[in-house]
Amino acid sequence: MNRFFNATYFPFVSQTLHSVWQKIAFLITLMAISWSATAQLATKDDIERADSLEKSASIHSYPLYFKTVTDTNLVDAIGYLDGKSLRNIPLSSITNGLTGRLAGLVVKQDNGEPGNYGSSITLRNREPLVLVDGIPRDLSSMMTDHIESVTVLKDALATAALGIRGANGAVLITTRKQAEKDGFNIDFSANAGVAEPLKVRQQLPAWQYALLYNEALANDGRMPKYSETDIDALKSGNSSFLHPDNDWNKLVLKNSSPFQRYVLNAEGRSDAVSYFLSGDYMSQKGLLNGAEENTYSTNLDYSRLGLRGNVAVALTPKTSLALNMYVVNQKRIVPGGTPSFGFGANTNRISVTDNSIENLFGSVLNTPGNAYPIFNPDGSLGGNQLFTNNIWGQLTRSGYSQTNVNDGTVDFIIKRDMSDVWKNWWLQGDLSYTMTIINTLVRTKGFPTYEMKINPTSSDTTYRQFGTLGEQSNSSTANIRNGSLFLDLATGWSTQWNDQSLDLGIHYQYSNARYASQLPFVIQNAFVQAAYQIGNRFVFNAVTAYSGNNWYKEGYRYEFYPAGGVSWNIHNEDFFGEHRAINRLRLRASYGLTGNLDANYFSYMYTYNNYGSAYYFGASPGAVDGLTENQLPYIRTAEKTLKFNLGADIALFADRFNLSADYYRDKAYDQLQVRGGNTALLGSSYPNENIGKVRYSGLELTAGWQDKGRTIGYFITGNVAFTNTKILFNDQQQVAYPWMGTQGQRLGQIYGYIADGFVTTAGEGPVVEGYQSVPGDLKYKDLNGDGVINFYDQTNIGPDRPMVTYGVHVGLSVKGFDLSALFSGMTNRVVSLTGAGEWEFQNNGKAAVFPQHLNRWTSETAATATYPRLTVGTNPNNHVNSTFWLQSADFIRLSTAEIGYTFTAKALQKVNISSIRLFASGFNLLTFGGNDRFDPETLSYGYPIQRLYNGGITVKF
Amino acid sequence: MNTYNRLCYFLLSFLGLAIAYSCQDADSFLDPQSTNDLNEATVFADSARTMDFLANIYSTLKYEVGTSGYEMNTFGGSLSDMTDESDTRWPGGHNVTNQIISGTFGTAFYDRSTAIWTYFYTAIRQSNIYLKNLETTPLSAMRKARTALEVRFLRAFFYHKLMNYFGGVILVGDEVFTLSSPNEAQRNTYEECINYIVSEMDAIAPSLPLAYTGIEYGRVTRGAALALKARVLLYAASPLYNGGSISDDPELSSLIAYPSANAQRWEAAQQAAQDVVDLHLYSLYTDNETRPGNGFYQVFLERVNSEFILPVMLEGNRAIENNTNPPSRGGQYYRFPTQELVDAFPMKNGKPIDDQASEYDEEHMYKNRDPRFYYTVIYNEAEYWDQRVQRMTPVYTYVGANLDGLKPSSVNTGTVTGYYARKMANENISAGSSAITYRCPPIFRYAEILLNLAEAANENGQTNLAMDQLIALRERAGIEAGTDGRYGIPANPTQHEARELIRNERFIELAFEDQRYWDIRRWKLGDTYDGKYVHGINIIRNGDGSYQSSRFEVRAPRYFKVNSYFFPIPQTEIASNRNIKQNPGW
């Protein structure tokens, strides 16, 4: 295990092991409790194992990239999740639903804005490609009810067929296509619930702010700003116009907001036709307060309507045609300005940045409670020269914008069994089109604020205006208009002889995407895959893709991506014999080359642009446009990763227990980065070049126990992933001291000084070069011993990425009841808590103070202080990156929990209802970790993430 | 049709589709294409585009006097605030200005140092690209020849800027580097760099036009080339560079200064300034009829005037007003002039305030001063255009005055010295109005040339010639001639006295024109003028409307040590090329 904890992280090793053990102990306890409880129930229950359970694992098959394999033939390293377990989760985006489900797949919530998919997904430390039915699509528009299964493709063998897009792994979502068995069902669900903010950063009351502000001024040798009278007035709250004390969080945020969701699904299956049809509507209100004076809502408001129709028809006994159609409209309203959108050419991923929401929460962090009264006595908005912007105005009087994100996809798949020509020969064609249109309706306006002045002699009240009342603008913009075509032509053939079989498939794929004004983005990918197996014992797989993209230079576009793998089903060996207990024992190994596409729009061409700076020659100014060169060209090739994966799968007691373990060691090379040895003498910025080398390695474990009787069933599954990365080469410049280097370190480290306690006597060091220290300032370790602290003393101080991630899912069903809970967590990660919301009096001394500042250093509290002395504005010595500001971001969270009861009374069947299920579920229910001001996952600077409570009913007809 | 035929038909069409697609791909889908038809070949094959490329090189000059004021945006703070001219609005320790004047150098400062280095080398590259491609452009032979000279001037000017910050730098010549160019050049010595700039100016000046009219106005003239040479030689003759290296290391010394002093450098500097005068093209903009010193005010508002040698060509703007107007006028009040600057202005009779004969009254210190004072500084009760009432009204900077009153130095809502700046501002418009001025702030103006001439002449013992230049400046400034007709200049000053007078005149005449920062350094007088407190004025308003004022120390004493003379060469440059030597103190 030690290999995962590089010597540099020595301080973290013991911490990590400790916290991991704590959590494992917790989980073991949990398992033990559920085990004993269910075992007791189980013994009372006359357990009659359902045949299906024993069979299920061995006949189970997994959808992979354009193929499906049975469990016996599995060689690839994958993670598999049944879509059923994602339904009923009260989430607007399924991204968060994947948290903690699959070993190595890490989902981190970055904010809680409804409909702003603020979550990042990583797989084995890299950002995976998301495929829906084999085609890259945006995950945020997927709906939980439409998902048949989620397969995570991890190793080279599983992703080699993706060719130039395989290096980062993939999350493959397969949509529901038909009913589980012949016949048809209709079900309808209605959900309703509330969301409440998890963590908000609460400011100190204004009188404490004033006291601390005076103290900070005194610390800087300046005169106090607030008099005793001021502070008394703030304390008493009697003079709310001249001495206001506003709670901005309370002003901006509601305690809770409602959401609702309705889903109607119909599915069926017969010899000739199978289908899945679904309509899904949800709406979630934001947590923002609104003003009654407005005829429109300025609350963040999100709603989504998704319609899906997946239909397959057998045209002839040998020819089938499938048509999958999906349209989704997502509508968001935000107060104030226009969101901006990003679109990944390669991944079809949409990213949204809500400047107005960010600014709003920025103001909340940066404005002390006594900055200005929300309203003046005459009803106008308060403001002053320091704070010309009124938060209430920002929230309710700056208009709103409405964004419509429209996605539409159509897949048209035709398949012909050619056995009548040549036995086991088939042909398939798949044509798909995806459209995304995002348009924004902007209705923003400006608002004035007024500062009230009372003349001390005449007592006249006058007002000074800041800003102006702007007319509401009404404009509509199409932010993104994209269409992409995907074509897959395939043929395959299989044969069997004696106890051997061979399966061959050849695919040609073409995709053509158009983004805004750019030239088409074309990927061509052809691959051959072969699977050969002997006697159900050895399975050999080989895949080779030949793949490329037109944005690379000719001659550098196409490359081969081969991969191979073998698995050995030991349990099928004769020597293994008949073990009743062990029903599966398999070893897997794979090795191969995968590519990552990052062509950067014809960047191999040396071009000029006319966006330079204009110059105004002439006795009267006449603009002459500036024209200048673009970045220097560099001929890129695809980034490549050589992946090695070793795995083992064990199943015991008729699949009641199962365990999978995977070890991987991937070497990424030709990674794009700017060369370290660069010089500004070039006179141009350096392009990215294929030079970086990084090693990704790790260990993933998934284990579970499940059992099912006639009336009782339960399961517990857990997964844990240990990851490590190492920068093998980054063309690092010569560093003066070894601790300054980044080569050989992990990716995503935080660099800074090592804090070394507080200064106790004035002038004491070492402190930042040139800084005159006074007691209560931070001291730092002088690593090079030259007496001053400067960039030579900065070093790697902690990992920003989690090294251990895990999840545990437990479930129990007894008669009509079902119950499940999912815990997820991360360990060995630190965050650097800096800036507004963490430091005192930021924003040039204008910003607020927070409870942690009460523990600041003063001469009286020198022994117990946990925070440096206070200063106004950013302090050049204390407010710099150092270990002092690092906090553990380890956490474990009860991500989702659900309880339900299903009625299947005969009476219901008389009215054609097969069952009714009542359920309650929740998301982000409990969190261990972080502290009272920040959430360890998001740090809680912006729109808060939320806890959701949901209740609903599902009726099956 | 039987089943088999149907099948074949189906199969063939399927394959046909596949083949059709593959063929299409090979031909058109993957052709190298770009939506951008601008590249080196197309730009320089088109005369208009070639001139646009040149305009972009010219726009590098906006760094010197950006649309947002002198070295404001690009530098992250005004050079004036780093001298005794003014104090900064921004008290935060993360601001570059504060890091320099407090000596607590942080990331922002080092980033800025890198940005300056990069900015000018980028401009030098653009110049070399222009020169490399010029031959193939369809420009007329005359225009080819002339623009080549313009670009050579600009390139030399960029080196001049680099040398101010860093001392001797790396001369890249005419080479346009590629990614594979070696990076092992050493810094050129100070002498080599000076010689390069001077030889370039000598080479191009004779062929440059004397002046432009109409739409060509604003391009490089012969006067500009001679003015650059004059300034560069004046700097080279100055104490910091003329054998007065601040480093003991001989190798480093020669990079930042001439190894030994040589008085003849003053002669070269004097001759270079005289050469500009001898063009007889320029004169001081004088208008004492409208009101005393009106020419000094008006010169900064007019695009074309007799005094400008090379201005930065801007569109109509309100930049100076926006940046420097006090809060009540809607400005950003970026700089607060110091009491040191106020005290440097003589009286309207030309006598310094510490002269017994000056009639200076500390109680009413703003009365009867050099008219230039009133066009440079806004003081308590100074009148300035008020957009709200559409007339001139007083600005109040006394303690407690609404909006514009003196503020504690910890906040950034108003003056911390008791003054606001107004140099170059149009007094008839304020930041809050919508009017604009077609101003073009000067890079070189004739007044500087006269001061250069005065300084060099005085060092060469020609004190009377030097004083004649000051007299000319003071006459234009609207100072009273006095009975001796010497505008307050004493008769027969010693060389030392004359030197002090010249330095003071430079301070006030060129205030807020980004000269002081470099002057203090080249005079090697950091300890004299910097490295201590700057002062403000604390004015208390009495009940009867009278005032009581006292000088006070603003913020903390300023930092000035050996590393204040030059910026550090960016760390990344040294890390990738060990042949580059770092500047003293860094």
Coordinates of C-alpha atoms in Angstrom, one line a residue, chain A residues 213 217 222-223 225 319 385-386 414-418 420-421 425 427-429 431 451 453 464 466 485 487-490 508 510 512 517-520 522-524 548-551 554 557-558 601-602 604-622 624-630 632-634 675-687 689 733-736 768-772 790-792 794 843-846 872-877, chain B residues 3-4 7 10-11 14 17-18 21-22 25-26 29-36 38-40 43-44 49-56 58-62 90-95 99 102-105 107 110 114 117-118 121-123 125-126 129 133 150 170 172 177-181 183 185 213-219 303-304 311-316 327-328 330 333 388 402-403 407 409-413 438 440 443 555 563 571-578 580 585:
Chain A
Y213 CA -12.1 46.5 12.2
L217 CA -6.6 49.3 12.1
R222 CA -3.9 53.5 12.4
M223 CA -6.7 55.4 14.1
K225 CA -12.8 54.1 12.4
T319 CA -34.0 -7.3 -40.5
Q385 CA -19.2 55.4 -2.6
L386 CA -17.5 52.3 -1.3
I414 CA -30.7 -1.0 -39.1
K415 CA -29.5 -4.5 -38.6
R416 CA -29.6 -7.4 -41.0
D417 CA -28.8 -11.0 -40.0
M418 CA -26.9 -12.4 -43.1
D420 CA -28.8 -16.9 -45.1
V421 CA -25.8 -16.0 -47.1
W425 CA -22.7 -13.1 -40.6
L427 CA -24.5 -6.2 -41.0
Q428 CA -25.5 -3.1 -39.1
G429 CA -25.8 0.6 -39.9
L431 CA -27.0 6.9 -38.3
E451 CA -26.5 57.5 0.1
K453 CA -26.5 62.4 4.2
R464 CA -26.4 61.2 -3.3
F466 CA -24.8 56.2 -7.6
L485 CA -23.7 13.6 -37.4
L487 CA -22.4 7.2 -38.6
D488 CA -21.4 3.7 -37.8
L489 CA -21.2 0.9 -40.4
A490 CA -20.4 -2.5 -39.1
Y508 CA -16.2 2.2 -39.7
Y510 CA -17.6 8.8 -39.2
N512 CA -19.0 15.4 -38.3
S517 CA -18.6 29.4 -37.1
Q518 CA -15.9 26.8 -37.1
L519 CA -15.2 24.4 -39.9
P520 CA -16.5 20.9 -39.3
V522 CA -14.5 15.4 -38.4
I523 CA -13.4 12.2 -36.7
Q524 CA -13.0 9.0 -38.7
G548 CA -8.0 10.5 -36.6
N549 CA -9.3 14.0 -36.7
N550 CA -9.2 16.7 -39.4
W551 CA -8.0 19.5 -37.2
E554 CA -2.3 15.9 -42.7
R557 CA -4.0 12.7 -38.2
Y558 CA -4.3 9.0 -38.1
Y601 CA -8.7 24.1 -34.3
F602 CA -6.0 24.0 -37.0
Y604 CA -0.7 23.8 -36.9
M605 CA -1.3 26.7 -39.3
Y606 CA 0.6 29.9 -38.8
T607 CA -2.0 32.6 -39.1
Y608 CA -2.5 36.2 -38.4
N609 CA -5.5 38.0 -36.9
N610 CA -7.0 41.5 -37.0
Y611 CA -7.9 41.7 -33.4
G612 CA -4.8 43.7 -32.6
S613 CA -5.0 47.1 -31.0
A614 CA -6.0 49.9 -33.3
Y615 CA -3.9 53.1 -33.5
Y616 CA -5.4 56.5 -34.2
F617 CA -3.2 58.3 -36.6
G618 CA -4.2 61.7 -38.0
A619 CA -4.7 65.3 -37.1
S620 CA -8.2 64.2 -36.4
P621 CA -8.3 60.6 -35.2
G622 CA -8.7 57.9 -37.8
V624 CA -6.1 52.0 -38.3
D625 CA -6.8 48.5 -37.2
G626 CA -4.1 46.5 -35.6
L627 CA -3.1 43.3 -37.3
T628 CA -0.8 40.8 -35.7
E629 CA 0.3 37.2 -35.7
N630 CA -1.5 34.4 -33.8
L632 CA 3.1 30.2 -33.3
P633 CA 2.1 27.0 -35.0
Y634 CA 2.9 23.6 -33.6
R675 CA 7.7 23.7 -22.7
G676 CA 9.4 24.6 -19.4
G677 CA 12.5 26.0 -21.1
N678 CA 10.8 28.9 -22.7
T679 CA 12.0 32.4 -23.1
A680 CA 10.1 35.7 -23.7
L681 CA 12.8 36.7 -26.2
L682 CA 10.8 34.6 -28.7
G683 CA 8.4 37.5 -28.6
S684 CA 5.4 35.2 -28.8
S685 CA 3.7 32.9 -26.4
Y686 CA 4.7 29.3 -26.7
P687 CA 2.2 26.8 -28.1
E689 CA 3.6 20.8 -27.4
Q733 CA 13.2 24.5 -15.8
Q734 CA 16.3 24.1 -13.6
V735 CA 15.1 24.8 -10.1
A736 CA 17.4 26.4 -7.5
V768 CA 8.2 37.3 3.7
E769 CA 11.0 39.3 2.2
G770 CA 10.9 42.9 3.1
Y771 CA 8.0 42.5 5.5
Q772 CA 8.2 44.2 9.0
N790 CA 10.7 34.2 -0.9
F791 CA 9.8 31.9 -3.8
Y792 CA 12.8 29.7 -3.0
Q794 CA 7.8 27.5 -1.6
N843 CA -11.6 43.4 -1.2
N844 CA -9.2 46.3 -0.4
G845 CA -10.3 46.3 3.2
K846 CA -14.0 46.6 2.4
V872 CA -7.2 45.6 6.8
G873 CA -6.9 44.4 3.2
T874 CA -4.6 41.7 2.0
N875 CA -1.6 41.2 4.2
P876 CA 1.5 40.4 2.1
N877 CA 2.9 38.1 4.7
Chain B
T3 CA -35.2 -13.6 -51.3
Y4 CA -31.6 -14.0 -52.4
L7 CA -30.7 -9.7 -50.2
F10 CA -29.7 -4.8 -50.0
L11 CA -26.2 -5.8 -49.4
F14 CA -25.2 -1.0 -48.0
L17 CA -23.0 3.7 -49.1
A18 CA -20.0 2.8 -47.1
Y21 CA -18.6 7.8 -47.7
S22 CA -15.0 6.7 -47.5
D25 CA -13.7 11.6 -47.0
A26 CA -10.5 11.3 -48.8
F29 CA -13.9 16.2 -45.6
L30 CA -10.4 16.1 -44.4
D31 CA -8.9 18.8 -46.5
P32 CA -6.7 21.2 -44.6
Q33 CA -8.8 24.2 -44.3
S34 CA -9.0 27.3 -42.2
T35 CA -11.6 30.0 -41.9
N36 CA -8.8 32.5 -41.4
L38 CA -4.8 35.9 -42.8
N39 CA -1.3 34.7 -42.6
E40 CA 2.2 36.0 -43.1
V43 CA -0.9 40.0 -44.9
F44 CA 2.3 41.2 -46.5
R49 CA -3.0 44.8 -44.2
T50 CA 0.7 45.7 -44.1
M51 CA -0.1 49.1 -42.8
D52 CA -2.5 47.5 -40.2
F53 CA 0.3 45.3 -39.0
L54 CA 2.4 48.4 -38.6
A55 CA -0.4 50.1 -36.7
N56 CA -0.3 47.3 -34.2
Y58 CA 2.6 51.6 -33.0
S59 CA -0.1 50.7 -30.6
T60 CA 2.6 49.2 -28.3
L61 CA 3.3 52.9 -27.5
K62 CA 0.0 53.0 -25.7
W90 CA -4.8 51.5 -3.4
P91 CA -3.7 50.6 0.1
G92 CA -3.7 46.8 -0.4
G93 CA -0.4 45.0 -0.1
H94 CA -1.1 43.0 -3.2
N95 CA -0.9 46.0 -5.4
Q99 CA 5.0 46.3 -3.2
S102 CA 7.1 49.2 0.7
G103 CA 9.8 46.8 -0.5
T104 CA 7.6 43.7 0.1
F105 CA 7.8 42.1 -3.3
T107 CA 3.8 37.6 -6.9
Y110 CA 7.3 39.5 -10.2
T114 CA 7.8 39.4 -16.5
W117 CA 9.9 42.1 -20.3
T118 CA 7.5 40.1 -22.4
Y121 CA 10.1 41.6 -26.7
T122 CA 6.8 40.8 -28.3
A123 CA 6.8 44.3 -29.9
R125 CA 9.4 40.5 -32.6
Q126 CA 6.6 42.2 -34.4
I129 CA 8.6 40.4 -38.7
N133 CA 8.7 40.9 -45.0
E150 CA 9.5 54.1 -38.5
I170 CA 19.6 41.1 -24.9
V172 CA 18.1 40.3 -30.8
F177 CA 13.1 33.7 -33.5
T178 CA 11.4 30.3 -34.1
L179 CA 10.6 27.6 -31.5
S180 CA 13.9 26.0 -32.3
S181 CA 16.1 29.1 -31.9
N183 CA 18.3 30.4 -26.0
A185 CA 22.5 34.6 -25.4
T213 CA 0.0 66.3 -42.1
G214 CA -3.5 65.1 -42.2
I215 CA -4.1 61.4 -41.8
E216 CA -0.4 60.6 -41.5
Y217 CA 0.1 62.8 -38.5
G218 CA 1.5 60.9 -35.5
R219 CA 4.0 58.8 -37.3
R303 CA -3.6 66.8 -30.8
V304 CA -1.4 68.9 -33.0
P311 CA 2.6 61.9 -29.1
V312 CA 0.7 58.7 -28.4
M313 CA -2.2 58.8 -30.9
L314 CA -5.5 58.1 -29.2
E315 CA -9.1 58.5 -30.2
G316 CA -11.1 61.2 -28.5
P327 CA -14.8 61.6 -6.2
S328 CA -17.2 64.6 -6.5
G330 CA -17.1 61.1 -10.8
Y333 CA -8.8 59.7 -8.3
R388 CA -23.9 68.3 -11.5
N402 CA -18.1 65.6 1.9
L403 CA -16.8 63.2 -0.8
K407 CA -9.3 60.2 4.2
S409 CA -4.6 56.1 4.3
S410 CA -6.2 52.7 5.0
V411 CA -9.2 53.4 2.8
N412 CA -9.4 54.1 -0.9
T413 CA -12.4 56.4 -1.1
Y438 CA -9.0 64.8 -28.7
C440 CA -2.7 62.7 -27.4
I443 CA 6.0 60.8 -25.4
R555 CA 1.6 56.0 5.4
N563 CA 17.2 46.7 -5.9
Q571 CA 13.1 34.3 -13.0
T572 CA 11.9 32.1 -15.9
E573 CA 14.4 33.7 -18.3
I574 CA 17.3 33.0 -16.0
A575 CA 16.1 29.4 -15.2
S576 CA 16.0 28.6 -18.9
N577 CA 19.2 30.4 -19.8
R578 CA 21.9 30.3 -17.2
I580 CA 21.7 35.7 -18.1
G585 CA 19.9 43.1 -5.2

